[in-house]
Amino acid sequence: MDASTLWWLLAGAVVGIELLTGTFYLLMLALGPVVGAVSAYAGLPVNGQIMAAALVGAGAVAACHQWRKKRLGDASVGADRSVNLDIGETVQIDHWNSDGTAFVRYRGAQWTAIHRPGTTPRTGLHRVAELVGSRLLVDPA
């Protein structure tokens, strides 16, 4: 069997495992065997193929990790309007409790609202900024 065929089979196996597990890093790692197959077509010796596959696979995983680490400062899923349609809705707060919470009626149920750390709680209309567990994090509207 040709060396490039083995590389393609390895790339397919890694992609298959990625589809089963949902780990995006495996998809980046699968780029290594693809480069190994291309380098086999180019006529590189086996050592060169392995080196090229390892460098590209590891480099892609490292680049993906850096990109994801940089994005950690992005808003949480609880604050993403495309995920949670409660974001941006308004609630009326009539009274804040001494522990920094308030009870509000929202969507036919009683919810616990909390204010953003560092802000002074005040009564009135508030906008839902984020869901923190089962609590509404609100900002003054």
mmCIF file with all atom_site columns, C-alpha atoms in Angstrom:
data_model
loop_
_atom_site.group_PDB
_atom_site.id
_atom_site.type_symbol
_atom_site.label_atom_id
_atom_site.label_alt_id
_atom_site.label_comp_id
_atom_site.label_asym_id
_atom_site.label_entity_id
_atom_site.label_seq_id
_atom_site.pdbx_PDB_ins_code
_atom_site.Cartn_x
_atom_site.Cartn_y
_atom_site.Cartn_z
_atom_site.occupancy
_atom_site.B_iso_or_equiv
_atom_site.pdbx_formal_charge
_atom_site.auth_seq_id
_atom_site.auth_comp_id
_atom_site.auth_asym_id
_atom_site.auth_atom_id
_atom_site.pdbx_PDB_model_num
ATOM 1   C CA . MET A 1 1   ? 0.000   0.000  0.000  1.00 0.00 ? 1   MET A CA 1
ATOM 2   C CA . ASP A 1 2   ? 1.242   3.462  -0.887 1.00 0.00 ? 2   ASP A CA 1
ATOM 3   C CA . ALA A 1 3   ? 2.389   5.787  1.915  1.00 0.00 ? 3   ALA A CA 1
ATOM 4   C CA . SER A 1 4   ? -0.045  8.520  0.874  1.00 0.00 ? 4   SER A CA 1
ATOM 5   C CA . THR A 1 5   ? -2.941  6.056  1.167  1.00 0.00 ? 5   THR A CA 1
ATOM 6   C CA . LEU A 1 6   ? -1.931  5.275  4.739  1.00 0.00 ? 6   LEU A CA 1
ATOM 7   C CA . TRP A 1 7   ? -1.811  8.983  5.537  1.00 0.00 ? 7   TRP A CA 1
ATOM 8   C CA . TRP A 1 8   ? -5.300  9.486  4.049  1.00 0.00 ? 8   TRP A CA 1
ATOM 9   C CA . LEU A 1 9   ? -6.640  6.550  6.054  1.00 0.00 ? 9   LEU A CA 1
ATOM 10  C CA . LEU A 1 10  ? -5.120  8.004  9.219  1.00 0.00 ? 10  LEU A CA 1
ATOM 11  C CA . ALA A 1 11  ? -6.634  11.422 8.460  1.00 0.00 ? 11  ALA A CA 1
ATOM 12  C CA . GLY A 1 12  ? -10.034 9.792  7.893  1.00 0.00 ? 12  GLY A CA 1
ATOM 13  C CA . ALA A 1 13  ? -9.770  7.867  11.160 1.00 0.00 ? 13  ALA A CA 1
ATOM 14  C CA . VAL A 1 14  ? -8.933  11.019 13.129 1.00 0.00 ? 14  VAL A CA 1
ATOM 15  C CA . VAL A 1 15  ? -11.837 12.886 11.491 1.00 0.00 ? 15  VAL A CA 1
ATOM 16  C CA . GLY A 1 16  ? -14.124 9.945  12.299 1.00 0.00 ? 16  GLY A CA 1
ATOM 17  C CA . ILE A 1 17  ? -13.072 10.007 15.952 1.00 0.00 ? 17  ILE A CA 1
ATOM 18  C CA . GLU A 1 18  ? -13.640 13.759 15.978 1.00 0.00 ? 18  GLU A CA 1
ATOM 19  C CA . LEU A 1 19  ? -17.179 13.254 14.671 1.00 0.00 ? 19  LEU A CA 1
ATOM 20  C CA . LEU A 1 20  ? -17.870 10.779 17.477 1.00 0.00 ? 20  LEU A CA 1
ATOM 21  C CA . THR A 1 21  ? -16.431 12.925 20.258 1.00 0.00 ? 21  THR A CA 1
ATOM 22  C CA . GLY A 1 22  ? -17.064 16.466 19.002 1.00 0.00 ? 22  GLY A CA 1
ATOM 23  C CA . THR A 1 23  ? -13.549 17.587 19.935 1.00 0.00 ? 23  THR A CA 1
ATOM 24  C CA . PHE A 1 24  ? -12.534 20.385 17.586 1.00 0.00 ? 24  PHE A CA 1
ATOM 25  C CA . TYR A 1 25  ? -8.877  19.864 18.467 1.00 0.00 ? 25  TYR A CA 1
ATOM 26  C CA . LEU A 1 26  ? -8.947  16.466 16.737 1.00 0.00 ? 26  LEU A CA 1
ATOM 27  C CA . LEU A 1 27  ? -10.057 18.182 13.551 1.00 0.00 ? 27  LEU A CA 1
ATOM 28  C CA . MET A 1 28  ? -7.018  20.436 13.777 1.00 0.00 ? 28  MET A CA 1
ATOM 29  C CA . LEU A 1 29  ? -4.859  17.403 14.500 1.00 0.00 ? 29  LEU A CA 1
ATOM 30  C CA . ALA A 1 30  ? -6.245  15.720 11.353 1.00 0.00 ? 30  ALA A CA 1
ATOM 31  C CA . LEU A 1 31  ? -4.523  18.394 9.280  1.00 0.00 ? 31  LEU A CA 1
ATOM 32  C CA . GLY A 1 32  ? -1.232  16.666 10.114 1.00 0.00 ? 32  GLY A CA 1
ATOM 33  C CA . PRO A 1 33  ? -1.986  13.417 8.243  1.00 0.00 ? 33  PRO A CA 1
ATOM 34  C CA . VAL A 1 34  ? -3.346  15.443 5.313  1.00 0.00 ? 34  VAL A CA 1
ATOM 35  C CA . VAL A 1 35  ? 0.011   17.226 5.077  1.00 0.00 ? 35  VAL A CA 1
ATOM 36  C CA . GLY A 1 36  ? 1.710   13.841 5.469  1.00 0.00 ? 36  GLY A CA 1
ATOM 37  C CA . ALA A 1 37  ? -0.239  12.551 2.451  1.00 0.00 ? 37  ALA A CA 1
ATOM 38  C CA . VAL A 1 38  ? 0.618   15.628 0.385  1.00 0.00 ? 38  VAL A CA 1
ATOM 39  C CA . SER A 1 39  ? 4.282   15.336 1.329  1.00 0.00 ? 39  SER A CA 1
ATOM 40  C CA . ALA A 1 40  ? 4.180   11.650 0.322  1.00 0.00 ? 40  ALA A CA 1
ATOM 41  C CA . TYR A 1 41  ? 2.842   12.735 -3.087 1.00 0.00 ? 41  TYR A CA 1
ATOM 42  C CA . ALA A 1 42  ? 5.701   15.240 -3.260 1.00 0.00 ? 42  ALA A CA 1
ATOM 43  C CA . GLY A 1 43  ? 8.204   12.429 -2.767 1.00 0.00 ? 43  GLY A CA 1
ATOM 44  C CA . LEU A 1 44  ? 9.539   13.314 0.678  1.00 0.00 ? 44  LEU A CA 1
ATOM 45  C CA . PRO A 1 45  ? 11.116  10.435 2.589  1.00 0.00 ? 45  PRO A CA 1
ATOM 46  C CA . VAL A 1 46  ? 9.131   8.877  5.443  1.00 0.00 ? 46  VAL A CA 1
ATOM 47  C CA . ASN A 1 47  ? 11.041  10.897 8.063  1.00 0.00 ? 47  ASN A CA 1
ATOM 48  C CA . GLY A 1 48  ? 10.144  14.120 6.242  1.00 0.00 ? 48  GLY A CA 1
ATOM 49  C CA . GLN A 1 49  ? 6.504   13.082 5.976  1.00 0.00 ? 49  GLN A CA 1
ATOM 50  C CA . ILE A 1 50  ? 6.311   12.351 9.699  1.00 0.00 ? 50  ILE A CA 1
ATOM 51  C CA . MET A 1 51  ? 8.058   15.626 10.555 1.00 0.00 ? 51  MET A CA 1
ATOM 52  C CA . ALA A 1 52  ? 5.750   17.660 8.299  1.00 0.00 ? 52  ALA A CA 1
ATOM 53  C CA . ALA A 1 53  ? 2.639   15.931 9.673  1.00 0.00 ? 53  ALA A CA 1
ATOM 54  C CA . ALA A 1 54  ? 3.743   16.432 13.280 1.00 0.00 ? 54  ALA A CA 1
ATOM 55  C CA . LEU A 1 55  ? 4.634   20.099 12.792 1.00 0.00 ? 55  LEU A CA 1
ATOM 56  C CA . VAL A 1 56  ? 1.408   21.000 10.997 1.00 0.00 ? 56  VAL A CA 1
ATOM 57  C CA . GLY A 1 57  ? -0.828  18.969 13.331 1.00 0.00 ? 57  GLY A CA 1
ATOM 58  C CA . ALA A 1 58  ? 0.789   20.331 16.483 1.00 0.00 ? 58  ALA A CA 1
ATOM 59  C CA . GLY A 1 59  ? 0.898   23.851 15.052 1.00 0.00 ? 59  GLY A CA 1
ATOM 60  C CA . ALA A 1 60  ? -2.796  23.758 14.175 1.00 0.00 ? 60  ALA A CA 1
ATOM 61  C CA . VAL A 1 61  ? -3.709  22.518 17.663 1.00 0.00 ? 61  VAL A CA 1
ATOM 62  C CA . ALA A 1 62  ? -1.525  25.204 19.273 1.00 0.00 ? 62  ALA A CA 1
ATOM 63  C CA . ALA A 1 63  ? -3.038  27.923 17.078 1.00 0.00 ? 63  ALA A CA 1
ATOM 64  C CA . CYS A 1 64  ? -6.563  26.730 17.891 1.00 0.00 ? 64  CYS A CA 1
ATOM 65  C CA . HIS A 1 65  ? -5.739  26.684 21.606 1.00 0.00 ? 65  HIS A CA 1
ATOM 66  C CA . GLN A 1 66  ? -4.355  30.234 21.470 1.00 0.00 ? 66  GLN A CA 1
ATOM 67  C CA . TRP A 1 67  ? -7.410  31.455 19.574 1.00 0.00 ? 67  TRP A CA 1
ATOM 68  C CA . ARG A 1 68  ? -9.802  29.854 22.082 1.00 0.00 ? 68  ARG A CA 1
ATOM 69  C CA . LYS A 1 69  ? -7.797  31.176 25.046 1.00 0.00 ? 69  LYS A CA 1
ATOM 70  C CA . LYS A 1 70  ? -7.982  34.678 23.601 1.00 0.00 ? 70  LYS A CA 1
ATOM 71  C CA . ARG A 1 71  ? -11.762 34.347 23.225 1.00 0.00 ? 71  ARG A CA 1
ATOM 72  C CA . LEU A 1 72  ? -12.307 33.365 26.900 1.00 0.00 ? 72  LEU A CA 1
ATOM 73  C CA . GLY A 1 73  ? -12.929 37.014 27.692 1.00 0.00 ? 73  GLY A CA 1
ATOM 74  C CA . ASP A 1 74  ? -15.965 37.027 25.413 1.00 0.00 ? 74  ASP A CA 1
ATOM 75  C CA . ALA A 1 75  ? -19.423 37.155 26.899 1.00 0.00 ? 75  ALA A CA 1
ATOM 76  C CA . SER A 1 76  ? -20.694 33.945 28.395 1.00 0.00 ? 76  SER A CA 1
ATOM 77  C CA . VAL A 1 77  ? -23.429 31.879 26.802 1.00 0.00 ? 77  VAL A CA 1
ATOM 78  C CA . GLY A 1 78  ? -25.781 33.238 29.457 1.00 0.00 ? 78  GLY A CA 1
ATOM 79  C CA . ALA A 1 79  ? -25.266 36.727 28.017 1.00 0.00 ? 79  ALA A CA 1
ATOM 80  C CA . ASP A 1 80  ? -25.584 35.773 24.341 1.00 0.00 ? 80  ASP A CA 1
ATOM 81  C CA . ARG A 1 81  ? -28.909 36.933 22.882 1.00 0.00 ? 81  ARG A CA 1
ATOM 82  C CA . SER A 1 82  ? -28.707 34.418 20.042 1.00 0.00 ? 82  SER A CA 1
ATOM 83  C CA . VAL A 1 83  ? -28.667 31.612 22.644 1.00 0.00 ? 83  VAL A CA 1
ATOM 84  C CA . ASN A 1 84  ? -30.941 33.090 25.305 1.00 0.00 ? 84  ASN A CA 1
ATOM 85  C CA . LEU A 1 85  ? -33.904 35.188 24.197 1.00 0.00 ? 85  LEU A CA 1
ATOM 86  C CA . ASP A 1 86  ? -34.371 36.649 27.702 1.00 0.00 ? 86  ASP A CA 1
ATOM 87  C CA . ILE A 1 87  ? -31.355 38.906 27.213 1.00 0.00 ? 87  ILE A CA 1
ATOM 88  C CA . GLY A 1 88  ? -32.493 42.465 26.628 1.00 0.00 ? 88  GLY A CA 1
ATOM 89  C CA . GLU A 1 89  ? -35.982 41.987 28.072 1.00 0.00 ? 89  GLU A CA 1
ATOM 90  C CA . THR A 1 90  ? -37.128 44.353 30.806 1.00 0.00 ? 90  THR A CA 1
ATOM 91  C CA . VAL A 1 91  ? -38.378 43.667 34.323 1.00 0.00 ? 91  VAL A CA 1
ATOM 92  C CA . GLN A 1 92  ? -39.780 45.940 37.013 1.00 0.00 ? 92  GLN A CA 1
ATOM 93  C CA . ILE A 1 93  ? -37.991 45.829 40.374 1.00 0.00 ? 93  ILE A CA 1
ATOM 94  C CA . ASP A 1 94  ? -39.927 47.337 43.265 1.00 0.00 ? 94  ASP A CA 1
ATOM 95  C CA . HIS A 1 95  ? -37.717 46.333 46.189 1.00 0.00 ? 95  HIS A CA 1
ATOM 96  C CA . TRP A 1 96  ? -34.143 45.077 46.691 1.00 0.00 ? 96  TRP A CA 1
ATOM 97  C CA . ASN A 1 97  ? -33.418 42.686 49.569 1.00 0.00 ? 97  ASN A CA 1
ATOM 98  C CA . SER A 1 98  ? -30.500 43.248 51.940 1.00 0.00 ? 98  SER A CA 1
ATOM 99  C CA . ASP A 1 99  ? -28.550 40.390 50.317 1.00 0.00 ? 99  ASP A CA 1
ATOM 100 C CA . GLY A 1 100 ? -28.544 42.149 46.916 1.00 0.00 ? 100 GLY A CA 1
ATOM 101 C CA . THR A 1 101 ? -31.354 40.115 45.379 1.00 0.00 ? 101 THR A CA 1
ATOM 102 C CA . ALA A 1 102 ? -34.849 41.027 44.291 1.00 0.00 ? 102 ALA A CA 1
ATOM 103 C CA . PHE A 1 103 ? -37.866 38.935 43.403 1.00 0.00 ? 103 PHE A CA 1
ATOM 104 C CA . VAL A 1 104 ? -39.521 39.783 40.090 1.00 0.00 ? 104 VAL A CA 1
ATOM 105 C CA . ARG A 1 105 ? -42.427 38.395 38.097 1.00 0.00 ? 105 ARG A CA 1
ATOM 106 C CA . TYR A 1 106 ? -41.194 37.510 34.636 1.00 0.00 ? 106 TYR A CA 1
ATOM 107 C CA . ARG A 1 107 ? -42.791 35.227 32.044 1.00 0.00 ? 107 ARG A CA 1
ATOM 108 C CA . GLY A 1 108 ? -45.483 34.180 34.517 1.00 0.00 ? 108 GLY A CA 1
ATOM 109 C CA . ALA A 1 109 ? -43.065 32.987 37.202 1.00 0.00 ? 109 ALA A CA 1
ATOM 110 C CA . GLN A 1 110 ? -41.141 34.416 40.110 1.00 0.00 ? 110 GLN A CA 1
ATOM 111 C CA . TRP A 1 111 ? -37.435 34.928 39.404 1.00 0.00 ? 111 TRP A CA 1
ATOM 112 C CA . THR A 1 112 ? -34.527 36.074 41.526 1.00 0.00 ? 112 THR A CA 1
ATOM 113 C CA . ALA A 1 113 ? -32.768 39.112 40.113 1.00 0.00 ? 113 ALA A CA 1
ATOM 114 C CA . ILE A 1 114 ? -29.260 40.227 41.020 1.00 0.00 ? 114 ILE A CA 1
ATOM 115 C CA . HIS A 1 115 ? -27.499 43.456 40.140 1.00 0.00 ? 115 HIS A CA 1
ATOM 116 C CA . ARG A 1 116 ? -24.108 43.725 38.491 1.00 0.00 ? 116 ARG A CA 1
ATOM 117 C CA . PRO A 1 117 ? -21.263 43.826 41.039 1.00 0.00 ? 117 PRO A CA 1
ATOM 118 C CA . GLY A 1 118 ? -20.117 47.371 41.677 1.00 0.00 ? 118 GLY A CA 1
ATOM 119 C CA . THR A 1 119 ? -23.460 48.990 40.875 1.00 0.00 ? 119 THR A CA 1
ATOM 120 C CA . THR A 1 120 ? -25.848 50.427 43.424 1.00 0.00 ? 120 THR A CA 1
ATOM 121 C CA . PRO A 1 121 ? -29.205 48.658 43.366 1.00 0.00 ? 121 PRO A CA 1
ATOM 122 C CA . ARG A 1 122 ? -32.188 50.900 42.721 1.00 0.00 ? 122 ARG A CA 1
ATOM 123 C CA . THR A 1 123 ? -35.824 50.283 42.009 1.00 0.00 ? 123 THR A CA 1
ATOM 124 C CA . GLY A 1 124 ? -37.467 50.762 38.661 1.00 0.00 ? 124 GLY A CA 1
ATOM 125 C CA . LEU A 1 125 ? -37.224 49.285 35.208 1.00 0.00 ? 125 LEU A CA 1
ATOM 126 C CA . HIS A 1 126 ? -34.221 47.018 34.567 1.00 0.00 ? 126 HIS A CA 1
ATOM 127 C CA . ARG A 1 127 ? -32.939 45.189 31.507 1.00 0.00 ? 127 ARG A CA 1
ATOM 128 C CA . VAL A 1 128 ? -31.851 41.533 31.694 1.00 0.00 ? 128 VAL A CA 1
ATOM 129 C CA . ALA A 1 129 ? -28.125 41.431 30.858 1.00 0.00 ? 129 ALA A CA 1
ATOM 130 C CA . GLU A 1 130 ? -27.307 37.789 31.575 1.00 0.00 ? 130 GLU A CA 1
ATOM 131 C CA . LEU A 1 131 ? -28.639 34.588 33.088 1.00 0.00 ? 131 LEU A CA 1
ATOM 132 C CA . VAL A 1 132 ? -26.440 33.381 35.946 1.00 0.00 ? 132 VAL A CA 1
ATOM 133 C CA . GLY A 1 133 ? -27.730 29.941 36.768 1.00 0.00 ? 133 GLY A CA 1
ATOM 134 C CA . SER A 1 134 ? -31.419 30.532 37.448 1.00 0.00 ? 134 SER A CA 1
ATOM 135 C CA . ARG A 1 135 ? -30.951 34.188 38.353 1.00 0.00 ? 135 ARG A CA 1
ATOM 136 C CA . LEU A 1 136 ? -31.421 37.238 36.161 1.00 0.00 ? 136 LEU A CA 1
ATOM 137 C CA . LEU A 1 137 ? -28.447 39.616 36.173 1.00 0.00 ? 137 LEU A CA 1
ATOM 138 C CA . VAL A 1 138 ? -30.006 43.018 35.527 1.00 0.00 ? 138 VAL A CA 1
ATOM 139 C CA . ASP A 1 139 ? -28.805 46.503 34.650 1.00 0.00 ? 139 ASP A CA 1
ATOM 140 C CA . PRO A 1 140 ? -30.871 49.680 35.082 1.00 0.00 ? 140 PRO A CA 1
ATOM 141 C CA . ALA A 1 141 ? -32.794 50.388 31.890 1.00 0.00 ? 141 ALA A CA 1
#
